[in-house]
Short mmCIF file of C-alpha atoms in Angstrom, two decimals:
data_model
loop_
_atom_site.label_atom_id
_atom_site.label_comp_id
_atom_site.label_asym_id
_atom_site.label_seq_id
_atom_site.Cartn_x
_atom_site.Cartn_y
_atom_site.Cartn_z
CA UNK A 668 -157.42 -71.18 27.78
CA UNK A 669 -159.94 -68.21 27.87
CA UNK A 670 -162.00 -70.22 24.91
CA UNK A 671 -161.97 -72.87 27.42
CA UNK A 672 -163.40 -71.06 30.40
CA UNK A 673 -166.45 -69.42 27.95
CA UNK A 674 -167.08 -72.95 26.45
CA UNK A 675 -167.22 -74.40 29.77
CA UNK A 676 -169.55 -72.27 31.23
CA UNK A 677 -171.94 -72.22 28.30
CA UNK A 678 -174.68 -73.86 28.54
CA UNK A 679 -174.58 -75.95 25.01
CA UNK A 680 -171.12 -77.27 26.44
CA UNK A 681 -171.21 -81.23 27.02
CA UNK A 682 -168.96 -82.96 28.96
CA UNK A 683 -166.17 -84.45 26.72
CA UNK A 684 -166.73 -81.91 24.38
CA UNK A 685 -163.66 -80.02 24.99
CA UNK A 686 -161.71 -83.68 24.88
CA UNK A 687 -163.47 -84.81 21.42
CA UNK A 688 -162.55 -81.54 19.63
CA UNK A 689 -158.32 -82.60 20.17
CA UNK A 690 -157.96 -79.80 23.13
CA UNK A 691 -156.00 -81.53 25.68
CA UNK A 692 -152.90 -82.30 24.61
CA UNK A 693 -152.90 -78.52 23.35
CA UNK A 694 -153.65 -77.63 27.61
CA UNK A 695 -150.80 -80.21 28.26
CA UNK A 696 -148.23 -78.80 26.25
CA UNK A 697 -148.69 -75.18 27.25
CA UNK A 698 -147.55 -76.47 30.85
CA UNK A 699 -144.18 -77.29 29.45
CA UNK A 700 -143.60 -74.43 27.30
CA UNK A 701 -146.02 -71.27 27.56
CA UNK A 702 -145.64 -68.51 29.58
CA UNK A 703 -146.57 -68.06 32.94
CA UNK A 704 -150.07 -67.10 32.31
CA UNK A 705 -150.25 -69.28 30.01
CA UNK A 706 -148.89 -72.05 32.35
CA UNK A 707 -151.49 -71.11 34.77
CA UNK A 708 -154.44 -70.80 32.82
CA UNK A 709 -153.64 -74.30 31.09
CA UNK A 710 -153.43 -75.81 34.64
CA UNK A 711 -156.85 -74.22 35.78
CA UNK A 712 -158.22 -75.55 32.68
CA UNK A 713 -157.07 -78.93 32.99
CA UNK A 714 -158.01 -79.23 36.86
CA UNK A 715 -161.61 -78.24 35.82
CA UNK A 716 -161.66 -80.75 32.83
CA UNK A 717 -160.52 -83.27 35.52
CA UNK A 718 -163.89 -83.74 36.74
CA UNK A 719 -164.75 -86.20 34.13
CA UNK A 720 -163.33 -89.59 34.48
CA UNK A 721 -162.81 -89.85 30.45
CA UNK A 722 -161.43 -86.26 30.46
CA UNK A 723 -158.78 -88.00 33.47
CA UNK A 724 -157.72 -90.51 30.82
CA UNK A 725 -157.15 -88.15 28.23
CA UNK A 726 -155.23 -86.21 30.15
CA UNK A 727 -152.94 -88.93 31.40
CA UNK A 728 -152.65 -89.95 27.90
CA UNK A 729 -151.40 -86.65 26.59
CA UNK A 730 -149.13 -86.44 29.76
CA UNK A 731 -147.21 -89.40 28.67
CA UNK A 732 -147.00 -88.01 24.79
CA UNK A 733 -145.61 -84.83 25.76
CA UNK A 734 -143.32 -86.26 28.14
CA UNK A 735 -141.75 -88.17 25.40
CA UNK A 736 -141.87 -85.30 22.88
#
């Protein structure tokens, strides 16, 4: 989740870039089975990846997956 916060806020970051590269459904599963910190940082990371409608719909999608898992 730290990668995440330094590729967000650098400035050759695009959105969906973060979504392309697979990392979602890594952020989803951490909620279900990291640590605490890891828990929370996956959550922060997630809520700020939110702001894109496409990142929304990826993250619904891997919601479902790991629900199922």
């Amino acid at each position: 989740a730290r990668v995440t916060r330094r590729v967000r806020h650098s400035p050759w970051a695009r959105p969906g870039s973060y979504r392309e590269a697979g990392g979602i459904p890594s952020l989803v599963e951490l909620l279900g089975s990291g640590t605490t910190a890891q828990k929370e940082q996956a959550a922060v990371a997630l809520c700020n990846l939110a702001a894109n409608a496409d990142n929304q719909a990826a993250i619904r999608e891997a919601d479902v997956h790991a629900s199922y898992v």
